[in-house]
Amino acid sequence: MPEGPVTPPEIYEEAVAEVLPSTAEERMIVRNGDMSLVVDDVVDARDEIAQLAVRFDGYVVSSRISGEEQDMRGWISIRVPDEKFDQALAELRDLAVRVTSESTDSRDVTEEYIDLQSRLKNAEATESQYLVLLEKATDVEDILRIYDSLSRVRREIEQIKGRMQYLERTSSMSLISVNLKPVATAKPLVRAGWSALEALKAAVRGIV
């Protein structure tokens, strides 16, 4: 029967060195794009962007339409494979009457991913050693203490795996968010007898 408090298992410091050579060969880059487009028809453009995502082996993350006619606005976010990111941006430009803004950003998450790999290896080694201690324990108090420590380690493992999966997903599937606005086609009418000031006000209202 173990005597005294259960000693946490040894953490292997050489894990990072073992992970680095094989992982550092390929960088993990998370890329995002943001565009604002003026289009002929907001709903049609939204649908075309959704079809583009599927055609590029991606998918729609979210989509929304609000307002009517000239006040209509659309928002759509898609994910496409990172290797098709630039091509997707080019095709989105072609959908627009005018591109009012476009921005892209990238973030290298390679070091974070390597650190997570090391932490996962350590946590799994810790889990294995707790299982050995649990198998050998005969005292109820020790069993409960070991089980509590084992549960904490397993929660940590799940959190690490979740973060790793998130980085894998976001680095392999780039996010593109698009704002859609209709092109202004209607011209303000000037009624007979209106003054120049009234005509100017009507023109301003039509633009806004």
CSV table of C-alpha atoms in Angstrom, one decimal:
chain,number,residue,atom,x,y,z
A,1,MET,CA,0.0,0.0,0.0
A,2,PRO,CA,1.5,3.4,-0.9
A,3,GLU,CA,2.5,5.4,2.1
A,4,GLY,CA,1.9,9.2,2.5
A,5,PRO,CA,0.7,11.5,-0.4
A,6,VAL,CA,0.8,10.2,-3.9
A,7,THR,CA,3.8,11.7,-5.7
A,8,PRO,CA,2.9,13.2,-9.2
A,9,PRO,CA,4.7,11.3,-12.0
A,10,GLU,CA,7.9,12.6,-13.6
A,11,ILE,CA,7.5,15.1,-16.5
A,12,TYR,CA,9.8,14.4,-19.4
A,13,GLU,CA,11.7,17.6,-20.4
A,14,GLU,CA,13.2,16.0,-23.5
A,15,ALA,CA,9.7,15.9,-25.2
A,16,VAL,CA,10.1,19.3,-26.9
A,17,ALA,CA,13.4,18.3,-28.4
A,18,GLU,CA,11.9,15.1,-29.8
A,19,VAL,CA,8.9,16.9,-31.3
A,20,LEU,CA,10.7,19.9,-32.9
A,21,PRO,CA,12.7,18.2,-35.7
A,22,SER,CA,9.8,16.4,-37.3
A,23,THR,CA,7.2,19.2,-36.8
A,24,ALA,CA,9.2,22.3,-37.7
A,25,GLU,CA,9.6,21.2,-41.3
A,26,GLU,CA,6.1,22.4,-42.2
A,27,ARG,CA,4.7,25.7,-40.9
A,28,MET,CA,1.1,26.0,-39.7
A,29,ILE,CA,-0.3,29.3,-40.9
A,30,VAL,CA,-3.8,30.5,-40.1
A,31,ARG,CA,-5.0,32.8,-42.9
A,32,ASN,CA,-8.2,35.0,-42.9
A,33,GLY,CA,-9.7,37.4,-45.4
A,34,ASP,CA,-12.2,40.1,-45.2
A,35,MET,CA,-13.9,41.8,-48.2
A,36,SER,CA,-16.6,44.4,-48.8
A,37,LEU,CA,-18.3,44.1,-52.2
A,38,VAL,CA,-20.8,46.2,-54.1
A,39,VAL,CA,-22.9,43.8,-56.2
A,40,ASP,CA,-25.8,43.8,-58.6
A,41,ASP,CA,-28.0,41.6,-56.4
A,42,VAL,CA,-27.2,40.9,-52.8
A,43,VAL,CA,-29.2,37.6,-52.6
A,44,ASP,CA,-27.7,36.2,-55.8
A,45,ALA,CA,-24.2,37.2,-54.8
A,46,ARG,CA,-24.7,35.5,-51.4
A,47,ASP,CA,-25.9,32.3,-53.2
A,48,GLU,CA,-23.0,32.4,-55.6
A,49,ILE,CA,-20.5,32.7,-52.8
A,50,ALA,CA,-22.0,29.8,-51.0
A,51,GLN,CA,-21.7,27.7,-54.2
A,52,LEU,CA,-18.1,28.9,-54.6
A,53,ALA,CA,-17.3,27.5,-51.2
A,54,VAL,CA,-18.7,24.1,-52.0
A,55,ARG,CA,-17.0,24.1,-55.4
A,56,PHE,CA,-13.7,24.8,-53.6
A,57,ASP,CA,-14.3,21.9,-51.2
A,58,GLY,CA,-15.2,24.3,-48.5
A,59,TYR,CA,-18.4,25.2,-46.6
A,60,VAL,CA,-20.5,28.2,-45.4
A,61,VAL,CA,-19.8,29.1,-41.8
A,62,SER,CA,-22.6,31.7,-41.5
A,63,SER,CA,-24.9,33.8,-43.7
A,64,ARG,CA,-27.3,36.7,-43.1
A,65,ILE,CA,-29.5,39.1,-45.2
A,66,SER,CA,-31.2,42.1,-43.8
A,67,GLY,CA,-33.2,45.1,-45.2
A,68,GLU,CA,-34.9,45.5,-48.6
A,69,GLU,CA,-34.0,46.8,-52.0
A,70,GLN,CA,-31.4,49.5,-51.8
A,71,ASP,CA,-31.2,49.1,-48.0
A,72,MET,CA,-30.5,45.4,-48.3
A,73,ARG,CA,-27.2,44.2,-46.9
A,74,GLY,CA,-25.6,40.7,-46.8
A,75,TRP,CA,-23.0,39.0,-44.8
A,76,ILE,CA,-21.5,35.6,-45.4
A,77,SER,CA,-18.5,33.7,-44.0
A,78,ILE,CA,-17.0,30.7,-45.7
A,79,ARG,CA,-14.0,28.4,-45.2
A,80,VAL,CA,-12.0,27.1,-48.1
A,81,PRO,CA,-8.9,24.9,-48.2
A,82,ASP,CA,-5.8,27.1,-47.5
A,83,GLU,CA,-4.2,26.2,-50.9
A,84,LYS,CA,-7.3,27.7,-52.6
A,85,PHE,CA,-7.5,30.8,-50.5
A,86,ASP,CA,-6.0,33.2,-53.1
A,87,GLN,CA,-8.0,31.7,-56.0
A,88,ALA,CA,-11.2,32.1,-53.9
A,89,LEU,CA,-10.4,35.8,-53.3
A,90,ALA,CA,-9.8,36.3,-57.0
A,91,GLU,CA,-13.2,34.8,-57.9
A,92,LEU,CA,-14.9,36.9,-55.2
A,93,ARG,CA,-13.5,40.0,-56.8
A,94,ASP,CA,-15.0,38.9,-60.1
A,95,LEU,CA,-18.5,38.7,-58.5
A,96,ALA,CA,-18.4,42.4,-57.5
A,97,VAL,CA,-19.3,45.5,-59.4
A,98,ARG,CA,-16.8,47.1,-57.1
A,99,VAL,CA,-14.6,46.0,-54.3
A,100,THR,CA,-14.7,48.7,-51.6
A,101,SER,CA,-12.3,47.1,-49.2
A,102,GLU,CA,-10.2,43.9,-48.9
A,103,SER,CA,-7.8,42.8,-46.2
A,104,THR,CA,-6.0,39.6,-45.3
A,105,ASP,CA,-4.0,38.5,-42.3
A,106,SER,CA,-2.0,35.4,-41.4
A,107,ARG,CA,-0.7,34.0,-38.1
A,108,ASP,CA,2.0,31.4,-37.7
A,109,VAL,CA,0.8,28.9,-35.0
A,110,THR,CA,3.6,26.4,-35.5
A,111,GLU,CA,5.3,27.0,-32.2
A,112,GLU,CA,2.0,26.8,-30.3
A,113,TYR,CA,1.2,23.5,-32.0
A,114,ILE,CA,4.7,22.1,-31.2
A,115,ASP,CA,4.2,23.2,-27.5
A,116,LEU,CA,0.8,21.5,-27.4
A,117,GLN,CA,2.3,18.3,-28.8
A,118,SER,CA,4.9,18.3,-26.1
A,119,ARG,CA,2.3,19.0,-23.4
A,120,LEU,CA,0.1,16.2,-24.7
A,121,LYS,CA,3.0,13.7,-24.7
A,122,ASN,CA,3.8,14.7,-21.1
A,123,ALA,CA,0.2,14.5,-20.0
A,124,GLU,CA,-0.3,11.0,-21.6
A,125,ALA,CA,2.9,9.8,-19.8
A,126,THR,CA,1.5,11.2,-16.6
A,127,GLU,CA,-1.8,9.4,-17.2
A,128,SER,CA,0.0,6.1,-17.8
A,129,GLN,CA,1.9,6.4,-14.5
A,130,TYR,CA,-1.2,7.3,-12.5
A,131,LEU,CA,-2.8,4.1,-14.0
A,132,VAL,CA,0.1,2.1,-12.8
A,133,LEU,CA,-0.2,3.6,-9.3
A,134,LEU,CA,-4.0,3.0,-9.3
A,135,GLU,CA,-3.5,-0.6,-10.2
A,136,LYS,CA,-1.1,-1.1,-7.3
A,137,ALA,CA,-3.0,0.9,-4.7
A,138,THR,CA,-5.0,-1.0,-2.1
A,139,ASP,CA,-5.9,1.8,0.4
A,140,VAL,CA,-9.3,3.5,-0.4
A,141,GLU,CA,-8.0,6.9,0.4
A,142,ASP,CA,-5.0,6.5,-1.9
A,143,ILE,CA,-7.3,5.1,-4.7
A,144,LEU,CA,-9.6,8.2,-4.4
A,145,ARG,CA,-6.6,10.6,-4.4
A,146,ILE,CA,-5.0,8.9,-7.5
A,147,TYR,CA,-8.4,8.8,-9.3
A,148,ASP,CA,-8.8,12.6,-8.6
A,149,SER,CA,-5.4,13.3,-10.1
A,150,LEU,CA,-6.1,11.0,-13.0
A,151,SER,CA,-9.3,12.8,-13.8
A,152,ARG,CA,-7.5,16.2,-13.8
A,153,VAL,CA,-4.9,14.9,-16.2
A,154,ARG,CA,-7.5,13.4,-18.5
A,155,ARG,CA,-9.3,16.8,-18.6
A,156,GLU,CA,-6.1,18.5,-19.5
A,157,ILE,CA,-5.5,15.9,-22.3
A,158,GLU,CA,-9.0,16.6,-23.7
A,159,GLN,CA,-8.3,20.4,-23.6
A,160,ILE,CA,-5.0,20.0,-25.4
A,161,LYS,CA,-6.4,17.8,-28.1
A,162,GLY,CA,-9.3,20.2,-28.6
A,163,ARG,CA,-6.9,23.1,-29.1
A,164,MET,CA,-4.7,21.1,-31.5
A,165,GLN,CA,-7.7,20.1,-33.6
A,166,TYR,CA,-8.8,23.7,-33.7
A,167,LEU,CA,-5.3,24.8,-35.0
A,168,GLU,CA,-5.3,22.0,-37.5
A,169,ARG,CA,-8.7,22.9,-38.8
A,170,THR,CA,-8.2,26.7,-39.0
A,171,SER,CA,-4.8,26.4,-40.6
A,172,SER,CA,-6.0,23.9,-43.3
A,173,MET,CA,-9.3,25.8,-43.9
A,174,SER,CA,-9.0,29.5,-44.3
A,175,LEU,CA,-11.8,31.9,-43.3
A,176,ILE,CA,-13.2,34.5,-45.7
A,177,SER,CA,-15.8,37.0,-44.5
A,178,VAL,CA,-17.7,39.0,-47.1
A,179,ASN,CA,-20.0,42.1,-46.7
A,180,LEU,CA,-22.4,42.7,-49.5
A,181,LYS,CA,-24.1,45.9,-50.6
A,182,PRO,CA,-26.2,46.6,-53.7
A,183,VAL,CA,-25.1,48.9,-56.4
A,184,ALA,CA,-27.1,52.2,-56.4
A,185,THR,CA,-29.3,52.2,-59.6
A,186,ALA,CA,-32.3,54.3,-58.8
A,187,LYS,CA,-31.9,58.1,-59.6
A,188,PRO,CA,-33.8,60.7,-57.6
A,189,LEU,CA,-36.7,62.3,-59.5
A,190,VAL,CA,-36.9,66.1,-59.7
A,191,ARG,CA,-40.5,67.2,-59.9
A,192,ALA,CA,-41.6,70.2,-62.0
A,193,GLY,CA,-41.4,73.4,-60.1
A,194,TRP,CA,-38.8,72.2,-57.6
A,195,SER,CA,-36.0,74.6,-56.7
A,196,ALA,CA,-32.4,73.8,-57.2
A,197,LEU,CA,-32.0,73.3,-53.4
A,198,GLU,CA,-34.9,70.8,-53.3
A,199,ALA,CA,-33.4,68.9,-56.2
A,200,LEU,CA,-30.0,68.8,-54.4
A,201,LYS,CA,-31.6,67.5,-51.3
A,202,ALA,CA,-33.5,64.8,-53.2
A,203,ALA,CA,-30.2,63.8,-54.9
A,204,VAL,CA,-28.5,63.6,-51.5
A,205,ARG,CA,-31.3,61.4,-50.1
A,206,GLY,CA,-31.0,59.1,-53.1
A,207,ILE,CA,-27.3,58.7,-52.6
A,208,VAL,CA,-27.6,58.0,-48.9
